[in-house]
Amino acid sequence: MSNDFSRVRTAEDYTAARAASIEDPEAFWAAQAERFTWRRRWDRVLEWEFETPSVKWFIGGRLNITENCLDRHVEAHGDRTALIWEPNDPKEQARRITYSELHERVCRYANVLKAKGIGKGDRVVVYMPMIPDLVVGVLACARIGAIHSVVFCGFSARSLADRINDAGAKAVLCSDGMFRGPKEMPVKSVVDEALEQCTTVEHVLVSRRVGWDVSMQPGRDTWLADELEHVDATCPAEEMDSEDPLFILYTSGSTGKPKGVVHTIGGYMVYTDYSFRNVFQYEEGQVFWCTADVGWITGHSYITYGPLLAGATQVMFEGVPTFPDPGRFWQVVDKHRVNVFYTAPTAIRSLMACGLDHVLSYDLHSLKVLGTVGEPINEEAWHWYKTHIGKDRCPVVDTWWQTETGGILISSLAGVTDEKPGHAAHPLPGVQPVLLNAEGGEITGNGEEGLLCMKFPWPSILRTTWGDHERCRQTYFSAFKGMYFTGDGAKRDLDGRYRIIGRVDDVINVSGHRFGTAEIESAINQAKGVVESAVVGYPHDIKGQGIYAYVITEAPVGDPEDMRGHIVEAVRQAIGPIAKPDKIQFVSGLPKTRSGKIMRRILRKVAEGELDKLGDTSTLLDPKVVDEIQEGRL
Ligand code: WTA
């Protein structure tokens, strides 16, 4: 191993790298940053304080991240496959795109954006299914210094409009429609509906995917294919500052509307590459497959950026795990000889429930490393994954991180550091987690539980929340002085491995997707006839957490199914189908304190079925309401 610790290969290396990263963080990260192409080297590695907060990495450094994702690989090995695109329908042919081809496509797309007058600092919203143009469009933004904000295609027109408006986007990149399993779904018409509420968007570029004849507003909307005919195949990369924003990604918090997490170029680049190579122990020539959607952070860091920075070959999958049958993931692994496979516990649980026949029909010998992300993995699912997919020969990495952290912070390194079911295990070298008690005191012993915080910055920590720095300070840096607070609770086992217990705030993690309870409640309250609602999470066999809604209506509910339908529709309109409640219970009141605060703890216990653990209810305004809620439990 080289002494820059850029690649940790043994347990001893790990211990040494971790010690070195704590002793001299700047030297540690400078060595990682040396691996990249910089137009101008940084003057200082790091300046930080967690009060304002203000964090800057590789200060004074100038670069373009796409030169590191593309140009340097084109020079070294342009014919290497960058993307193996696997379509939704297995009957449609897969497409292979080399680094040279990807480079040219990004340049052409970038030239189209430039021709539209889009440039450095402009915001571009990307609302597209998992087709190559999604990655190409995102990289094209980075090429010209525009700030991309990808919105997952499962979000409704209203959610999309909120994000476009918050970001002040000048352009939207989308497709005509999308394939999802057996269904064809609209995309462009959702954009059209959203844009009725937006004033900043001047251009919409449409990729053709399903071949629909969609409406095109003259002067605003154009087909990407037509535009590409008139542009050059080369596009010089815009020189950017290390601390210029690379992207905004909206994510839910415990209160109000989603916030735009901002990541900047230099630090994000260094950390996504470093974490990708080390966690998965990726070797040149291997085929990597992350099943996430680029609409979420996992698809940013471990599809769009990390693997391309590392010069990897990866599968990009358009479809869903259960189409045309629940063997699809394993069929794709077999077909493309996938070596490293990275997915969500939800997917594992749902495929586990479909039986082993779907697994056994395929040859999974190519697999070398398995990973999970997004939510705690229960031991049963972990063992099933390890035994039936990894055939007990593949290390399983349980990777803990967040939209705000930009990359994996806590995870075993595949085959290098030990693994334990249900445990994300150890921090990556360069990451300094601590557990705090409710008063903010550090818990130093092992075998203890506390609130998970970080006491030192890593290069891909969020820098701000778009347009509202104060919100960033309040959400992440105000709970405990001098600490980044994750919102998660965790336990350290006797050997110092971390097990993530889950959110300690009002955030629900449904199938690995984050939703604030307040956000869902405000959607439900928009349904006609609803007076008030309270939403909590409850354990769900497949999704990890399900959404349980308690709803007060104006008049007694005649047909509960009918009313539930209205409520689900309201959530669908406001957020999207991904946030629809699993259970809706009609109640005449909610348990509130005398000051009017809803006692969610009680609602959570009822939803979880732990009726004997409701605790003291005597301080409630109306304790009787709890009896009614318990009786009506679904
Ligand atoms: C949860 C996803 C347990 C956690 C990358 C975190 C996890 C939230 C794990 C972030 C894991 C993520 N084990 N819980 N391995 N990974 N989480 O922003 O609660 O969509 O705070 O980022 O997911 O979700 P986000």
XYZ file of C-alpha atoms and ligand atoms in Angstrom:
659
model
C 0.000 0.000 0.000
C 1.185 3.507 -0.690
C 1.492 5.634 2.416
C -1.136 8.107 1.210
C -3.849 5.666 2.394
C -5.831 6.269 -0.788
C -6.632 2.591 -0.808
C -6.896 0.651 2.433
C -6.370 -3.061 1.804
C -5.866 -4.700 5.163
C -7.161 -4.367 8.703
C -3.751 -3.016 9.715
C -3.920 -0.383 6.977
C -7.331 0.573 8.260
C -6.081 1.128 11.789
C -3.087 3.094 10.548
C -5.154 5.181 8.116
C -7.718 6.015 10.756
C -5.034 7.106 13.202
C -3.286 9.182 10.532
C -6.552 10.837 9.494
C -7.220 11.961 13.049
C -3.699 13.077 13.756
C -3.322 15.166 10.597
C -6.609 15.413 8.685
C -5.282 17.962 6.240
C -2.344 15.819 5.175
C -4.641 12.806 4.922
C -7.133 14.542 2.624
C -4.502 16.400 0.612
C -3.062 13.005 -0.312
C -6.488 11.856 -1.531
C -6.957 15.043 -3.540
C -3.612 14.554 -5.290
C -5.196 11.782 -7.341
C -7.225 14.210 -9.436
C -6.721 16.676 -12.257
C -6.793 20.229 -10.918
C -6.416 23.275 -13.130
C -4.949 25.044 -10.146
C -3.794 23.420 -6.937
C -5.453 24.438 -3.674
C -3.768 26.936 -1.344
C -5.160 25.513 1.868
C -6.796 22.151 2.526
C -9.414 23.103 5.086
C -11.035 25.944 6.989
C -13.973 25.189 9.188
C -16.171 26.048 12.126
C -19.469 24.405 13.039
C -21.113 27.541 14.505
C -22.183 29.551 11.468
C -21.408 26.897 10.019
C -18.679 27.453 7.456
C -16.719 24.604 5.927
C -14.343 24.946 2.975
C -12.135 22.283 1.437
C -9.251 22.623 -1.016
C -9.483 26.391 -0.883
C -8.333 28.185 -3.998
C -8.355 24.946 -6.011
C -9.719 25.226 -9.573
C -11.105 22.296 -11.504
C -13.977 20.767 -13.400
C -15.337 17.524 -11.996
C -16.232 16.189 -15.458
C -12.585 16.343 -16.523
C -12.004 13.921 -13.679
C -15.004 11.732 -14.533
C -14.353 11.696 -18.263
C -11.387 13.422 -19.925
C -8.638 11.755 -17.931
C -10.209 8.340 -18.539
C -10.630 9.054 -22.233
C -6.918 9.712 -22.431
C -6.001 6.579 -20.508
C -8.644 4.101 -21.680
C -11.313 5.687 -23.830
C -12.588 2.336 -25.092
C -13.460 1.077 -21.646
C -17.188 0.713 -21.031
C -18.458 3.353 -18.647
C -22.165 2.505 -18.669
C -23.996 -0.706 -19.446
C -27.544 0.505 -19.705
C -30.109 -2.204 -19.031
C -33.629 -1.205 -20.120
C -36.862 -1.811 -18.257
C -37.923 -4.562 -20.648
C -35.453 -7.460 -20.836
C -36.469 -7.955 -24.484
C -35.033 -4.573 -25.378
C -31.328 -4.609 -26.053
C -28.866 -3.346 -23.441
C -26.561 -0.526 -24.537
C -22.892 -0.116 -23.779
C -21.379 3.342 -23.679
C -17.606 3.765 -23.518
C -15.813 6.590 -21.728
C -15.082 8.215 -25.097
C -18.706 8.026 -26.155
C -19.944 9.312 -22.825
C -17.472 12.180 -23.061
C -18.767 13.136 -26.476
C -22.397 12.886 -25.427
C -21.776 15.068 -22.389
C -19.961 17.635 -24.518
C -22.773 17.747 -27.056
C -25.442 18.067 -24.401
C -23.364 20.780 -22.694
C -23.177 22.677 -25.985
C -26.951 22.516 -26.301
C -27.313 24.013 -22.833
C -24.791 26.720 -23.669
C -26.611 27.558 -26.880
C -29.697 28.159 -24.753
C -27.779 30.678 -22.707
C -27.376 28.453 -19.685
C -24.070 28.870 -17.883
C -22.115 28.965 -14.680
C -24.244 29.216 -11.562
C -27.589 28.743 -13.353
C -29.844 26.089 -11.846
C -31.120 23.259 -13.995
C -33.757 20.838 -12.730
C -33.527 17.303 -14.082
C -36.717 15.208 -13.993
C -35.999 12.033 -15.889
C -36.291 8.276 -15.652
C -33.184 6.070 -15.468
C -32.044 6.495 -19.056
C -28.497 7.428 -20.139
C -29.601 11.012 -20.893
C -30.158 11.465 -17.163
C -26.485 10.913 -16.348
C -25.413 12.714 -19.520
C -27.613 15.725 -18.699
C -26.352 15.924 -15.139
C -22.722 15.779 -16.251
C -23.442 18.331 -18.984
C -24.549 20.762 -16.275
C -21.354 20.120 -14.331
C -19.346 20.605 -17.541
C -20.560 24.189 -17.952
C -20.733 25.019 -14.254
C -24.524 24.977 -13.999
C -25.930 23.665 -10.728
C -28.075 20.577 -11.216
C -30.989 19.601 -9.074
C -32.373 16.175 -9.869
C -35.951 15.512 -8.811
C -37.006 11.871 -8.553
C -39.620 11.012 -11.186
C -42.009 9.651 -8.552
C -42.637 13.177 -7.240
C -45.836 14.942 -8.237
C -46.155 18.094 -10.352
C -46.658 20.164 -7.216
C -43.483 18.818 -5.559
C -41.593 19.393 -8.766
C -42.882 22.966 -8.984
C -41.865 23.664 -5.373
C -38.327 22.496 -6.103
C -38.074 24.401 -9.392
C -39.236 27.553 -7.638
C -37.008 27.152 -4.618
C -33.979 26.630 -6.847
C -35.032 29.362 -9.304
C -34.284 26.984 -12.161
C -33.724 28.371 -15.642
C -34.152 25.056 -17.444
C -35.738 21.642 -17.004
C -34.369 18.453 -18.571
C -36.942 15.701 -18.934
C -38.251 12.909 -21.159
C -41.550 12.378 -22.959
C -42.590 9.560 -20.668
C -41.162 6.583 -18.867
C -41.378 2.824 -18.581
C -41.788 1.384 -15.146
C -42.345 -2.351 -14.993
C -45.449 -3.115 -17.059
C -46.532 0.537 -17.095
C -45.894 3.556 -19.282
C -46.061 6.785 -17.352
C -46.072 10.475 -18.237
C -43.110 12.729 -17.553
C -43.366 15.734 -19.866
C -47.007 16.398 -18.991
C -46.056 16.430 -15.293
C -43.418 19.048 -16.118
C -46.034 21.038 -18.057
C -48.382 20.975 -15.094
C -45.589 22.012 -12.731
C -44.517 24.870 -14.966
C -47.961 26.445 -14.716
C -46.807 27.469 -11.245
C -43.266 28.522 -12.186
C -41.901 31.692 -13.747
C -38.154 31.164 -13.925
C -37.956 28.332 -16.455
C -37.002 29.470 -19.965
C -36.137 26.141 -21.566
C -37.330 22.566 -21.434
C -35.271 19.915 -23.211
C -37.076 16.682 -23.893
C -35.437 13.295 -24.464
C -37.456 10.768 -26.398
C -37.961 7.539 -24.518
C -41.456 6.113 -25.025
C -42.127 7.787 -28.367
C -45.138 9.777 -27.311
C -46.455 12.763 -29.119
C -46.272 15.192 -26.192
C -47.282 18.834 -26.263
C -44.399 21.210 -26.909
C -44.663 24.885 -26.063
C -43.010 26.880 -28.864
C -40.073 28.961 -27.704
C -39.739 26.993 -24.507
C -39.729 23.280 -25.276
C -37.460 21.468 -27.718
C -36.522 17.885 -28.449
C -32.991 17.158 -27.348
C -32.324 15.061 -30.447
C -33.085 18.025 -32.741
C -30.829 20.330 -30.769
C -27.966 17.849 -30.795
C -27.810 17.989 -34.574
C -26.490 21.540 -34.547
C -23.748 21.358 -31.951
C -20.062 20.510 -31.713
C -18.758 17.267 -30.299
C -16.279 19.034 -28.063
C -16.939 21.415 -25.221
C -14.160 22.845 -23.094
C -14.917 22.362 -19.425
C -15.675 25.496 -17.422
C -13.029 26.165 -14.794
C -14.710 26.127 -11.397
C -13.717 26.936 -7.863
C -13.428 24.011 -5.469
C -16.177 25.554 -3.320
C -18.594 26.405 -6.142
C -21.878 24.490 -5.778
C -22.090 21.280 -7.813
C -25.692 20.425 -7.055
C -28.754 20.930 -4.927
C -30.685 17.869 -3.815
C -33.946 18.328 -1.963
C -34.591 16.203 1.083
C -37.191 16.051 3.817
C -36.664 17.135 7.372
C -38.813 17.067 10.461
C -40.529 20.339 9.703
C -42.102 22.103 6.756
C -41.041 21.905 3.170
C -38.080 19.943 1.783
C -34.752 21.692 1.939
C -32.139 21.965 -0.773
C -28.953 20.340 0.429
C -25.988 21.952 -1.328
C -22.768 20.106 -2.166
C -19.686 21.784 -3.589
C -17.333 20.469 -6.226
C -13.880 19.733 -4.808
C -14.744 18.028 -1.552
C -17.605 16.029 -3.021
C -15.360 14.760 -5.803
C -12.606 13.670 -3.448
C -14.937 11.951 -1.023
C -17.190 10.070 -3.454
C -14.203 8.583 -5.258
C -12.403 7.720 -2.004
C -15.438 6.096 -0.393
C -16.405 4.227 -3.563
C -12.999 2.611 -3.993
C -12.521 1.792 -0.334
C -15.930 0.608 0.808
C -16.520 -1.666 -2.189
C -12.811 -2.428 -2.654
C -13.471 -1.848 -6.313
C -10.810 -3.318 -8.633
C -10.189 -2.047 -12.141
C -12.168 -3.993 -14.707
C -14.932 -5.048 -12.341
C -18.595 -4.403 -13.085
C -20.359 -2.347 -10.426
C -24.123 -2.025 -10.086
C -25.943 0.348 -7.790
C -29.712 -0.131 -8.131
C -30.645 3.295 -6.742
C -32.261 6.025 -8.815
C -30.244 9.124 -9.680
C -33.129 11.080 -8.137
C -31.719 10.214 -4.695
C -28.297 10.887 -3.213
C -27.192 7.273 -3.673
C -27.596 7.623 -7.420
C -25.623 10.886 -7.374
C -22.669 9.589 -5.405
C -22.534 5.957 -6.502
C -23.797 6.091 -10.085
C -23.095 9.509 -11.514
C -19.919 10.529 -9.741
C -18.057 7.960 -7.589
C -17.803 5.129 -10.138
C -17.024 7.445 -13.062
C -14.356 9.252 -11.069
C -12.814 5.867 -10.342
C -12.989 4.861 -14.027
C -15.345 1.992 -13.265
C -17.658 0.064 -15.549
C -21.186 0.085 -14.208
C -24.691 -1.090 -14.906
C -27.428 1.531 -15.012
C -30.862 -0.066 -14.711
C -34.065 1.514 -15.909
C -36.534 -0.979 -14.457
C -37.859 -2.360 -11.205
C -36.792 -5.484 -9.257
C -40.045 -7.338 -9.878
C -40.546 -6.921 -13.619
C -41.124 -9.098 -15.555
C -40.688 -11.283 -12.459
C -38.897 -11.123 -9.117
C -35.791 -12.697 -10.652
C -34.910 -9.569 -12.622
C -32.032 -8.343 -10.440
C -30.392 -11.761 -10.550
C -30.973 -12.096 -14.278
C -29.162 -8.778 -14.786
C -26.315 -9.818 -12.474
C -25.945 -13.016 -14.497
C -26.238 -11.285 -17.872
C -23.693 -8.536 -17.222
C -21.414 -10.533 -14.912
C -21.843 -8.013 -12.104
C -19.078 -8.113 -9.474
C -20.220 -5.525 -6.967
C -23.923 -5.168 -6.216
C -25.348 -2.341 -4.103
C -29.049 -2.170 -3.211
C -31.557 -1.284 -0.480
C -32.826 -3.491 2.364
C -36.379 -2.915 1.115
C -35.569 -4.554 -2.202
C -33.901 -7.474 -0.436
C -36.897 -8.001 1.831
C -39.402 -7.868 -0.981
C -37.410 -10.325 -3.130
C -36.850 -12.585 -0.138
C -40.627 -12.806 0.219
C -40.917 -14.018 -3.391
C -39.007 -17.218 -2.762
C -35.703 -18.780 -3.797
C -36.787 -20.143 -7.165
C -36.209 -16.744 -8.710
C -32.656 -16.708 -7.408
C -31.679 -20.256 -8.226
C -32.350 -19.942 -11.950
C -29.353 -17.621 -12.357
C -25.602 -17.889 -12.135
C -24.400 -15.457 -9.489
C -20.771 -16.555 -9.449
C -19.525 -13.205 -10.688
C -20.543 -11.499 -7.446
C -17.696 -10.532 -5.135
C -19.083 -7.794 -2.914
C -22.623 -6.962 -1.752
C -23.797 -3.711 -0.233
C -26.883 -2.158 1.324
C -27.938 1.411 1.976
C -30.748 3.655 3.084
C -32.221 2.072 6.188
C -31.395 -0.402 8.906
C -31.215 -3.968 7.615
C -32.837 -6.590 9.811
C -30.792 -9.703 10.542
C -33.075 -12.042 8.625
C -32.688 -10.037 5.422
C -28.948 -9.667 6.001
C -28.506 -13.439 6.318
C -30.670 -14.160 3.301
C -28.589 -11.725 1.222
C -25.326 -13.136 2.509
C -26.318 -16.792 2.028
C -28.520 -16.884 -1.036
C -27.123 -14.037 -3.103
C -23.535 -13.960 -1.873
C -23.422 -17.762 -1.408
C -21.533 -17.069 1.821
C -18.457 -15.985 -0.096
C -19.117 -12.258 -0.545
C -18.550 -9.641 2.121
C -21.665 -7.557 2.822
C -21.153 -3.849 3.486
C -23.924 -2.064 5.366
C -23.289 1.553 4.410
C -24.610 4.357 6.593
C -24.771 7.874 5.248
C -27.180 10.689 4.305
C -27.997 13.179 1.578
C -26.208 15.705 3.753
C -23.030 13.650 4.142
C -22.580 13.254 0.368
C -20.913 9.865 0.743
C -20.706 6.773 2.930
C -19.403 7.656 6.399
C -19.835 4.452 8.395
C -19.421 1.024 6.806
C -17.164 -1.937 6.909
C -14.675 -2.024 4.018
C -15.470 -5.112 1.964
C -13.356 -8.018 3.111
C -10.951 -5.682 4.916
C -12.670 -4.834 8.180
C -15.067 -7.219 9.856
C -18.822 -7.198 9.337
C -21.695 -7.948 11.677
C -25.359 -8.271 10.690
C -27.328 -5.102 11.347
C -24.193 -3.051 11.994
C -22.782 -0.391 9.704
C -19.681 -1.025 11.823
C -16.716 1.367 11.682
C -16.256 4.907 10.381
C -14.191 5.314 7.234
C -10.739 6.749 7.925
C -11.214 10.519 7.961
C -14.623 10.343 9.642
C -15.006 11.121 13.328
C -18.361 10.063 14.783
C -19.376 10.531 18.402
C -22.363 9.481 20.470
C -23.929 12.129 22.662
C -26.473 11.907 25.446
C -29.522 14.175 25.420
C -27.607 16.852 27.344
C -24.860 16.892 24.739
C -22.302 15.019 26.813
C -20.045 12.654 24.871
C -20.537 8.965 25.587
C -17.063 7.518 25.415
C -17.691 3.926 26.471
C -18.732 1.046 24.255
C -21.931 -0.947 24.598
C -23.875 2.304 24.788
C -26.536 4.117 22.849
C -26.782 7.794 21.965
C -27.337 10.483 19.369
C -25.015 10.184 16.401
C -22.955 13.303 15.645
C -19.750 14.130 13.772
C -17.161 16.238 15.519
C -14.937 16.999 12.534
C -15.776 17.806 8.904
C -15.139 15.441 6.003
C -14.806 16.773 2.446
C -18.377 16.050 1.273
C -20.293 17.505 4.214
C -23.188 19.727 3.085
C -22.214 23.382 2.894
C -25.609 25.022 3.215
C -29.287 24.638 2.428
C -30.115 26.517 -0.731
C -31.225 30.099 -0.122
C -31.526 29.618 3.631
C -28.263 29.149 5.482
C -29.933 29.680 8.821
C -32.027 26.591 8.239
C -28.847 24.591 7.718
C -27.422 25.911 10.974
C -30.578 25.213 12.916
C -31.187 21.755 11.532
C -27.705 20.295 11.772
C -25.454 22.491 13.895
C -27.551 23.988 16.668
C -28.585 20.925 18.693
C -25.084 20.416 20.076
C -22.385 23.046 20.046
C -19.552 22.335 17.637
C -21.162 19.178 16.266
C -22.907 18.073 13.068
C -26.058 16.284 14.275
C -27.260 13.481 11.990
C -30.798 13.050 13.348
C -30.056 9.353 13.908
C -29.714 7.356 17.072
C -26.991 4.709 17.203
C -25.485 2.112 19.475
C -21.829 1.180 19.737
C -21.286 -2.504 20.462
C -18.592 -3.732 22.815
C -16.046 -3.732 19.987
C -16.872 -0.198 18.908
C -19.028 -1.061 15.885
C -21.920 1.266 15.198
C -25.459 0.029 14.757
C -27.839 2.656 13.438
C -31.131 2.500 15.271
C -33.040 5.031 13.202
C -34.239 8.600 13.184
C -34.843 10.384 16.442
C -36.732 13.230 14.765
C -40.062 13.318 12.939
C -38.701 11.778 9.783
C -40.082 8.495 8.454
C -37.917 6.251 6.303
C -40.218 4.408 3.902
C -38.404 1.935 1.658
C -35.267 3.984 2.163
C -36.998 7.249 1.217
C -37.191 10.087 3.694
C -40.389 11.943 4.448
C -41.133 14.470 7.149
C -44.320 13.741 9.063
C -45.235 17.443 8.803
C -44.978 17.268 5.018
C -47.363 14.290 4.802
C -49.762 15.827 7.318
C -49.975 19.026 5.331
C -50.762 16.951 2.227
C -53.500 15.005 4.046
C -54.985 18.208 5.433
C -55.598 19.377 1.885
C -58.116 16.571 1.319
C -61.671 17.861 1.399
C -63.354 17.221 4.740
C -60.146 16.753 6.737
C -59.751 18.923 9.822
C -56.467 17.720 11.233
C -54.085 14.802 11.016
C -51.067 13.276 12.687
C -48.680 10.894 10.985
C -46.218 8.444 12.504
C -44.064 5.600 11.253
C -44.616 1.972 12.236
C -42.597 -1.188 11.520
C -43.418 -2.609 8.091
C -42.165 -6.031 6.957
C -41.077 -4.916 3.505
C -40.786 -1.139 3.579
C -38.954 -0.933 6.887
C -41.358 1.745 8.036
C -44.937 2.258 6.941
C -46.951 5.474 7.205
C -49.779 5.456 9.758
C -52.118 8.442 9.638
C -54.653 9.478 12.280
C -57.231 11.747 10.716
C -59.980 13.951 12.145
C -62.770 14.739 9.691
C -65.365 17.520 9.671
C -68.340 15.170 9.549
C -68.652 11.524 10.552
C -67.125 9.370 7.839
C -69.816 7.664 5.759
C -67.802 5.307 3.628
C -64.307 4.978 5.134
C -62.817 3.470 1.958
C -64.111 6.360 -0.086
C -62.641 8.895 2.338
C -59.330 7.006 2.421
C -59.271 7.194 -1.367
C -59.613 11.006 -1.198
C -56.816 11.248 1.318
C -54.472 9.046 -0.682
C -55.241 11.134 -3.751
C -54.417 14.330 -1.853
C -51.020 12.897 -0.877
C -50.452 11.725 -4.433
C -51.094 15.251 -5.717
C -49.046 17.048 -3.101
C -46.025 14.756 -2.849
C -46.402 11.718 -5.082
C -47.523 8.088 -4.821
C -44.350 7.198 -2.897
C -45.643 8.959 0.217
C -49.135 7.517 0.397
C -50.206 6.345 3.850
C -50.413 2.595 4.454
C -53.018 2.933 7.187
C -55.551 5.656 7.820
C -57.484 5.640 11.068
C -60.338 8.078 11.608
C -60.424 9.562 15.091
C -62.485 12.205 16.858
C -59.483 13.784 18.562
C -55.713 13.554 18.951
C -53.812 13.136 22.212
C -52.582 16.626 23.042
C -50.882 18.230 25.994
C -52.565 21.182 27.652
C -50.393 23.457 25.554
C -51.769 21.863 22.394
C -48.766 19.740 21.404
C -49.580 16.380 19.842
C -48.111 13.507 21.859
C -46.643 11.534 18.991
C -45.028 9.054 21.331
C -48.493 7.736 22.177
C -49.570 7.609 18.543
C -46.380 5.767 17.659
C -46.908 3.182 20.380
C -50.483 2.558 19.247
C -49.373 2.216 15.624
C -46.632 -0.193 16.690
C -49.168 -2.193 18.683
C -47.330 -1.645 21.947
C -50.446 -0.761 23.839
C -48.942 -1.620 27.206
C -46.204 0.968 26.721
C -48.254 4.126 26.355
C -46.788 5.646 29.498
C -48.429 8.340 31.532
C -51.452 9.815 29.767
C -52.853 11.735 32.719
C -51.284 15.029 31.640
C -53.258 15.013 28.402
C -55.949 17.525 27.702
C -58.404 14.693 27.126
C -57.037 11.291 28.225
C -60.194 9.533 26.982
C -59.196 10.089 23.388
C -56.426 7.525 23.885
C -58.966 4.779 24.636
C -60.826 5.548 21.454
C -57.615 5.533 19.422
C -56.582 2.185 20.882
C -59.940 0.623 20.135
C -59.953 1.801 16.555
C -56.383 0.670 15.874
C -55.875 -0.832 12.388
C -31.024 6.097 7.131
C -29.504 7.715 2.075
C -29.425 2.377 8.890
C -30.632 6.996 8.301
C -28.042 7.367 1.749
C -30.200 8.269 7.621
C -29.540 4.085 7.362
C -31.139 8.336 6.448
C -28.501 3.506 6.610
C -30.568 9.116 5.294
C -27.933 2.285 7.090
C -29.125 5.348 5.654
N -28.435 1.762 8.226
N -29.999 3.518 8.491
N -26.979 1.645 6.442
N -28.265 4.318 5.560
N -29.914 5.220 6.735
O -30.670 11.130 3.032
O -31.762 7.207 9.116
O -32.005 9.358 1.812
O -30.313 9.402 8.448
O -29.599 9.036 2.403
O -31.355 6.969 6.068
O -31.400 9.019 4.155
P -30.976 9.695 2.793
